[in-house]
């Protein structure tokens, strides 16, 4: 059988790719070198922060806003709350990249944020010790995700949409074979697919 898509690595990125491709009608096979629900990948852990005012580059903001929609949609699909809005407080000097970048992203994309002085922070969060030269930015729409539960949810959606998922199946090599890709596995078997996506962490 020739698959439309072979996804190698079923962590945070690979599981989402498999789910979305399968939901769009592609014949998908997903390969993971470790057992299902392992703790050895880069997406392991109980929480990950999500924020729209992306200080690294404002160009990420539309992607993150779309991600918020998709996380909520996935939560509804599996009847589980994967995204919790907590707000995020960012502290630093007004010249620090994390402060200037957050302000730039918020300004360019009209995102709600609050600029707080040291005294503001002390009143709201007396347990925090902000240095005299520091300020803070509060982003109310930021929050946390459950990455391990999100992977499980994406894998469930992928399987429900017809994807074939194989665990304890490590890729040893891949090569182009005309119009397809040939993926060799550690058990000596091979997979053929028209598209190959490496989501290796």
PDB file of C-alpha atoms in Angstrom:
ATOM      1  CA  UNK A   1       0.000   0.000   0.000  1.00  0.00           C
ATOM      2  CA  UNK A   2       1.206   3.496  -0.798  1.00  0.00           C
ATOM      3  CA  UNK A   3       0.226   6.101   1.808  1.00  0.00           C
ATOM      4  CA  UNK A   4      -0.398   9.731   0.956  1.00  0.00           C
ATOM      5  CA  UNK A   5       1.566  10.904   3.994  1.00  0.00           C
ATOM      6  CA  UNK A   6       4.104   9.259   6.279  1.00  0.00           C
ATOM      7  CA  UNK A   7       4.768  11.187   9.497  1.00  0.00           C
ATOM      8  CA  UNK A   8       7.893  10.144  11.406  1.00  0.00           C
ATOM      9  CA  UNK A   9       7.676  11.214  15.050  1.00  0.00           C
ATOM     10  CA  UNK A  10       4.337  11.414  16.860  1.00  0.00           C
ATOM     11  CA  UNK A  11       5.073  13.985  19.550  1.00  0.00           C
ATOM     12  CA  UNK A  12       3.544  17.438  19.809  1.00  0.00           C
ATOM     13  CA  UNK A  13       4.098  18.364  16.153  1.00  0.00           C
ATOM     14  CA  UNK A  14       3.849  14.958  14.480  1.00  0.00           C
ATOM     15  CA  UNK A  15       0.624  13.952  16.229  1.00  0.00           C
ATOM     16  CA  UNK A  16      -1.012  17.210  15.114  1.00  0.00           C
ATOM     17  CA  UNK A  17       0.184  16.744  11.522  1.00  0.00           C
ATOM     18  CA  UNK A  18      -1.157  13.184  11.451  1.00  0.00           C
ATOM     19  CA  UNK A  19      -4.520  14.287  12.861  1.00  0.00           C
ATOM     20  CA  UNK A  20      -4.989  17.188  10.455  1.00  0.00           C
ATOM     21  CA  UNK A  21      -3.858  15.269   7.365  1.00  0.00           C
ATOM     22  CA  UNK A  22      -6.099  12.308   8.196  1.00  0.00           C
ATOM     23  CA  UNK A  23      -9.053  14.589   8.953  1.00  0.00           C
ATOM     24  CA  UNK A  24      -8.624  16.085   5.468  1.00  0.00           C
ATOM     25  CA  UNK A  25      -8.962  12.643   3.905  1.00  0.00           C
ATOM     26  CA  UNK A  26      -5.310  11.714   3.346  1.00  0.00           C
ATOM     27  CA  UNK A  27      -4.153   8.117   3.861  1.00  0.00           C
ATOM     28  CA  UNK A  28      -1.754   8.632   6.749  1.00  0.00           C
ATOM     29  CA  UNK A  29       0.730   6.439   8.536  1.00  0.00           C
ATOM     30  CA  UNK A  30       2.428   7.749  11.657  1.00  0.00           C
ATOM     31  CA  UNK A  31       5.617   6.202  13.018  1.00  0.00           C
ATOM     32  CA  UNK A  32       6.999   6.629  16.532  1.00  0.00           C
ATOM     33  CA  UNK A  33      10.214   5.003  17.760  1.00  0.00           C
ATOM     34  CA  UNK A  34       9.002   4.893  21.371  1.00  0.00           C
ATOM     35  CA  UNK A  35       5.858   3.377  22.974  1.00  0.00           C
ATOM     36  CA  UNK A  36       2.615   5.347  23.052  1.00  0.00           C
ATOM     37  CA  UNK A  37       2.479   7.926  25.879  1.00  0.00           C
ATOM     38  CA  UNK A  38       6.241   7.857  26.493  1.00  0.00           C
ATOM     39  CA  UNK A  39       8.067  10.638  28.360  1.00  0.00           C
ATOM     40  CA  UNK A  40      11.201  10.750  26.193  1.00  0.00           C
ATOM     41  CA  UNK A  41      10.250  13.414  23.657  1.00  0.00           C
ATOM     42  CA  UNK A  42      10.612  17.168  23.529  1.00  0.00           C
ATOM     43  CA  UNK A  43       6.858  17.549  24.213  1.00  0.00           C
ATOM     44  CA  UNK A  44       6.921  15.616  27.484  1.00  0.00           C
ATOM     45  CA  UNK A  45       5.781  17.421  30.605  1.00  0.00           C
ATOM     46  CA  UNK A  46       2.566  18.526  32.229  1.00  0.00           C
ATOM     47  CA  UNK A  47       2.341  22.091  30.905  1.00  0.00           C
ATOM     48  CA  UNK A  48       3.552  24.505  28.241  1.00  0.00           C
ATOM     49  CA  UNK A  49       2.957  28.255  28.118  1.00  0.00           C
ATOM     50  CA  UNK A  50       1.038  29.830  25.238  1.00  0.00           C
ATOM     51  CA  UNK A  51       0.984  33.569  24.560  1.00  0.00           C
ATOM     52  CA  UNK A  52      -0.015  35.659  21.598  1.00  0.00           C
ATOM     53  CA  UNK A  53       2.289  38.647  22.201  1.00  0.00           C
ATOM     54  CA  UNK A  54       5.269  36.750  20.858  1.00  0.00           C
ATOM     55  CA  UNK A  55       8.335  38.796  21.749  1.00  0.00           C
ATOM     56  CA  UNK A  56      10.661  36.871  19.432  1.00  0.00           C
ATOM     57  CA  UNK A  57       8.950  38.185  16.269  1.00  0.00           C
ATOM     58  CA  UNK A  58       5.506  39.739  15.664  1.00  0.00           C
ATOM     59  CA  UNK A  59       5.229  37.568  12.547  1.00  0.00           C
ATOM     60  CA  UNK A  60       4.358  34.616  14.798  1.00  0.00           C
ATOM     61  CA  UNK A  61       1.253  36.311  16.198  1.00  0.00           C
ATOM     62  CA  UNK A  62      -1.228  35.243  13.463  1.00  0.00           C
ATOM     63  CA  UNK A  63       0.020  31.662  13.801  1.00  0.00           C
ATOM     64  CA  UNK A  64      -0.465  31.712  17.561  1.00  0.00           C
ATOM     65  CA  UNK A  65      -3.946  33.226  17.276  1.00  0.00           C
ATOM     66  CA  UNK A  66      -4.878  30.415  14.881  1.00  0.00           C
ATOM     67  CA  UNK A  67      -3.336  27.925  17.310  1.00  0.00           C
ATOM     68  CA  UNK A  68      -5.669  29.169  20.068  1.00  0.00           C
ATOM     69  CA  UNK A  69      -8.642  28.374  17.804  1.00  0.00           C
ATOM     70  CA  UNK A  70      -7.283  24.923  16.984  1.00  0.00           C
ATOM     71  CA  UNK A  71      -6.546  24.060  20.633  1.00  0.00           C
ATOM     72  CA  UNK A  72     -10.106  24.941  21.600  1.00  0.00           C
ATOM     73  CA  UNK A  73     -11.458  22.954  18.643  1.00  0.00           C
ATOM     74  CA  UNK A  74      -9.365  19.919  19.603  1.00  0.00           C
ATOM     75  CA  UNK A  75     -10.587  20.173  23.191  1.00  0.00           C
ATOM     76  CA  UNK A  76     -14.189  20.111  21.984  1.00  0.00           C
ATOM     77  CA  UNK A  77     -13.434  17.156  19.673  1.00  0.00           C
ATOM     78  CA  UNK A  78     -12.154  15.014  22.544  1.00  0.00           C
ATOM     79  CA  UNK A  79     -14.298  16.580  25.296  1.00  0.00           C
ATOM     80  CA  UNK A  80     -11.295  17.625  27.364  1.00  0.00           C
ATOM     81  CA  UNK A  81      -9.954  21.007  28.448  1.00  0.00           C
ATOM     82  CA  UNK A  82      -6.460  21.247  26.978  1.00  0.00           C
ATOM     83  CA  UNK A  83      -6.034  25.039  27.151  1.00  0.00           C
ATOM     84  CA  UNK A  84      -6.370  27.043  30.374  1.00  0.00           C
ATOM     85  CA  UNK A  85      -6.230  30.830  30.250  1.00  0.00           C
ATOM     86  CA  UNK A  86      -4.269  32.073  33.257  1.00  0.00           C
ATOM     87  CA  UNK A  87      -2.641  35.261  32.008  1.00  0.00           C
ATOM     88  CA  UNK A  88       1.133  35.638  31.904  1.00  0.00           C
ATOM     89  CA  UNK A  89       3.222  38.210  33.747  1.00  0.00           C
ATOM     90  CA  UNK A  90       6.496  39.140  32.059  1.00  0.00           C
ATOM     91  CA  UNK A  91       9.067  41.058  34.114  1.00  0.00           C
ATOM     92  CA  UNK A  92      12.234  42.816  33.000  1.00  0.00           C
ATOM     93  CA  UNK A  93      13.967  46.100  32.321  1.00  0.00           C
ATOM     94  CA  UNK A  94      12.182  48.329  29.820  1.00  0.00           C
ATOM     95  CA  UNK A  95      15.135  47.837  27.442  1.00  0.00           C
ATOM     96  CA  UNK A  96      15.119  44.007  27.629  1.00  0.00           C
ATOM     97  CA  UNK A  97      14.199  42.191  24.431  1.00  0.00           C
ATOM     98  CA  UNK A  98      11.380  40.282  26.132  1.00  0.00           C
ATOM     99  CA  UNK A  99       9.756  43.592  27.142  1.00  0.00           C
ATOM    100  CA  UNK A 100      10.373  45.549  23.927  1.00  0.00           C
ATOM    101  CA  UNK A 101       9.432  42.562  21.765  1.00  0.00           C
ATOM    102  CA  UNK A 102       6.227  41.857  23.695  1.00  0.00           C
ATOM    103  CA  UNK A 103       5.190  45.503  23.424  1.00  0.00           C
ATOM    104  CA  UNK A 104       5.981  45.538  19.689  1.00  0.00           C
ATOM    105  CA  UNK A 105       3.951  42.374  19.007  1.00  0.00           C
ATOM    106  CA  UNK A 106       1.008  43.645  21.065  1.00  0.00           C
ATOM    107  CA  UNK A 107       1.066  47.028  19.352  1.00  0.00           C
ATOM    108  CA  UNK A 108       1.330  45.628  15.795  1.00  0.00           C
ATOM    109  CA  UNK A 109      -1.509  43.155  16.319  1.00  0.00           C
ATOM    110  CA  UNK A 110      -3.690  45.146  18.732  1.00  0.00           C
ATOM    111  CA  UNK A 111      -3.381  42.569  21.511  1.00  0.00           C
ATOM    112  CA  UNK A 112      -4.651  43.319  25.014  1.00  0.00           C
ATOM    113  CA  UNK A 113      -1.824  43.812  27.504  1.00  0.00           C
ATOM    114  CA  UNK A 114      -1.308  45.804  30.697  1.00  0.00           C
ATOM    115  CA  UNK A 115       1.900  47.648  31.528  1.00  0.00           C
ATOM    116  CA  UNK A 116       2.595  47.515  35.264  1.00  0.00           C
ATOM    117  CA  UNK A 117       5.032  49.435  37.422  1.00  0.00           C
ATOM    118  CA  UNK A 118       7.006  47.836  40.215  1.00  0.00           C
ATOM    119  CA  UNK A 119       4.438  49.186  42.692  1.00  0.00           C
ATOM    120  CA  UNK A 120       1.558  47.735  40.635  1.00  0.00           C
ATOM    121  CA  UNK A 121       3.181  44.317  40.735  1.00  0.00           C
ATOM    122  CA  UNK A 122       3.844  44.579  44.467  1.00  0.00           C
ATOM    123  CA  UNK A 123       0.175  45.383  45.132  1.00  0.00           C
ATOM    124  CA  UNK A 124      -1.212  42.604  42.915  1.00  0.00           C
ATOM    125  CA  UNK A 125       1.411  39.959  43.604  1.00  0.00           C
ATOM    126  CA  UNK A 126       3.045  40.700  46.977  1.00  0.00           C
ATOM    127  CA  UNK A 127       4.961  37.414  46.853  1.00  0.00           C
ATOM    128  CA  UNK A 128       7.040  38.672  43.894  1.00  0.00           C
ATOM    129  CA  UNK A 129      10.129  40.784  44.387  1.00  0.00           C
ATOM    130  CA  UNK A 130      10.533  43.030  41.354  1.00  0.00           C
ATOM    131  CA  UNK A 131      13.816  44.892  41.200  1.00  0.00           C
ATOM    132  CA  UNK A 132      13.759  48.728  41.257  1.00  0.00           C
ATOM    133  CA  UNK A 133      14.739  48.966  37.571  1.00  0.00           C
ATOM    134  CA  UNK A 134      12.144  46.427  36.358  1.00  0.00           C
ATOM    135  CA  UNK A 135       8.653  46.757  34.934  1.00  0.00           C
ATOM    136  CA  UNK A 136       6.054  44.139  34.058  1.00  0.00           C
ATOM    137  CA  UNK A 137       3.634  43.334  31.275  1.00  0.00           C
ATOM    138  CA  UNK A 138       0.505  41.294  31.930  1.00  0.00           C
ATOM    139  CA  UNK A 139      -1.056  39.468  28.983  1.00  0.00           C
ATOM    140  CA  UNK A 140      -4.543  38.370  30.106  1.00  0.00           C
ATOM    141  CA  UNK A 141      -5.202  35.982  27.197  1.00  0.00           C
ATOM    142  CA  UNK A 142      -2.053  33.902  27.706  1.00  0.00           C
ATOM    143  CA  UNK A 143      -2.169  30.573  29.467  1.00  0.00           C
ATOM    144  CA  UNK A 144      -1.012  26.983  29.615  1.00  0.00           C
ATOM    145  CA  UNK A 145      -1.536  23.846  27.561  1.00  0.00           C
ATOM    146  CA  UNK A 146      -1.366  20.187  28.596  1.00  0.00           C
ATOM    147  CA  UNK A 147       1.108  18.841  26.015  1.00  0.00           C
ATOM    148  CA  UNK A 148       0.913  15.151  26.878  1.00  0.00           C
ATOM    149  CA  UNK A 149      -2.890  15.233  26.863  1.00  0.00           C
ATOM    150  CA  UNK A 150      -2.790  17.207  23.597  1.00  0.00           C
ATOM    151  CA  UNK A 151      -0.654  14.505  21.967  1.00  0.00           C
ATOM    152  CA  UNK A 152      -3.103  11.831  23.136  1.00  0.00           C
ATOM    153  CA  UNK A 153      -5.993  13.900  21.772  1.00  0.00           C
ATOM    154  CA  UNK A 154      -4.337  14.402  18.369  1.00  0.00           C
ATOM    155  CA  UNK A 155      -3.532  10.689  18.152  1.00  0.00           C
ATOM    156  CA  UNK A 156      -7.166   9.845  18.957  1.00  0.00           C
ATOM    157  CA  UNK A 157      -8.391  12.224  16.230  1.00  0.00           C
ATOM    158  CA  UNK A 158      -5.873  10.777  13.767  1.00  0.00           C
ATOM    159  CA  UNK A 159      -7.014   7.215  14.431  1.00  0.00           C
ATOM    160  CA  UNK A 160     -10.672   8.189  14.355  1.00  0.00           C
ATOM    161  CA  UNK A 161     -10.014   9.745  10.937  1.00  0.00           C
ATOM    162  CA  UNK A 162      -8.449   6.538   9.633  1.00  0.00           C
ATOM    163  CA  UNK A 163      -4.731   7.056  10.214  1.00  0.00           C
ATOM    164  CA  UNK A 164      -2.517   4.046  10.834  1.00  0.00           C
ATOM    165  CA  UNK A 165      -0.238   4.634  13.835  1.00  0.00           C
ATOM    166  CA  UNK A 166       2.736   2.436  14.653  1.00  0.00           C
ATOM    167  CA  UNK A 167       4.661   2.678  17.922  1.00  0.00           C
ATOM    168  CA  UNK A 168       8.034   1.134  18.757  1.00  0.00           C
ATOM    169  CA  UNK A 169       8.729   1.562  15.046  1.00  0.00           C
ATOM    170  CA  UNK A 170      12.008   3.392  14.524  1.00  0.00           C
ATOM    171  CA  UNK A 171      13.011   4.689  11.103  1.00  0.00           C
ATOM    172  CA  UNK A 172      16.515   3.608  10.124  1.00  0.00           C
ATOM    173  CA  UNK A 173      16.691   5.466   6.800  1.00  0.00           C
ATOM    174  CA  UNK A 174      14.618   7.007   4.053  1.00  0.00           C
ATOM    175  CA  UNK A 175      15.163   7.671   0.377  1.00  0.00           C
ATOM    176  CA  UNK A 176      13.349   9.092  -2.590  1.00  0.00           C
ATOM    177  CA  UNK A 177      12.007   6.366  -4.878  1.00  0.00           C
ATOM    178  CA  UNK A 178      10.630   8.057  -7.974  1.00  0.00           C
ATOM    179  CA  UNK A 179       7.320   9.669  -7.082  1.00  0.00           C
ATOM    180  CA  UNK A 180       7.312   8.227  -3.554  1.00  0.00           C
ATOM    181  CA  UNK A 181       9.486   7.957  -0.461  1.00  0.00           C
ATOM    182  CA  UNK A 182      10.744   4.633   0.846  1.00  0.00           C
ATOM    183  CA  UNK A 183      11.039   4.552   4.646  1.00  0.00           C
ATOM    184  CA  UNK A 184      12.979   1.665   6.193  1.00  0.00           C
ATOM    185  CA  UNK A 185      12.148   0.559   9.753  1.00  0.00           C
ATOM    186  CA  UNK A 186      14.203  -1.161  12.425  1.00  0.00           C
ATOM    187  CA  UNK A 187      12.213  -4.392  12.060  1.00  0.00           C
ATOM    188  CA  UNK A 188      13.269  -4.703   8.408  1.00  0.00           C
ATOM    189  CA  UNK A 189       9.924  -3.578   6.967  1.00  0.00           C
ATOM    190  CA  UNK A 190       9.427  -0.546   4.749  1.00  0.00           C
ATOM    191  CA  UNK A 191       6.739   2.055   4.113  1.00  0.00           C
ATOM    192  CA  UNK A 192       5.982   3.835   0.848  1.00  0.00           C
ATOM    193  CA  UNK A 193       4.378   7.283   0.839  1.00  0.00           C
ATOM    194  CA  UNK A 194       3.912  10.161  -1.582  1.00  0.00           C
ATOM    195  CA  UNK A 195       4.885  12.687   1.107  1.00  0.00           C
ATOM    196  CA  UNK A 196       7.279  12.254   3.999  1.00  0.00           C
ATOM    197  CA  UNK A 197       7.183  14.553   7.030  1.00  0.00           C
ATOM    198  CA  UNK A 198       9.960  14.312   9.616  1.00  0.00           C
ATOM    199  CA  UNK A 199       8.736  15.562  13.008  1.00  0.00           C
ATOM    200  CA  UNK A 200      11.737  14.389  14.981  1.00  0.00           C
ATOM    201  CA  UNK A 201      11.745  16.823  17.882  1.00  0.00           C
TER     202      UNK A 201
END
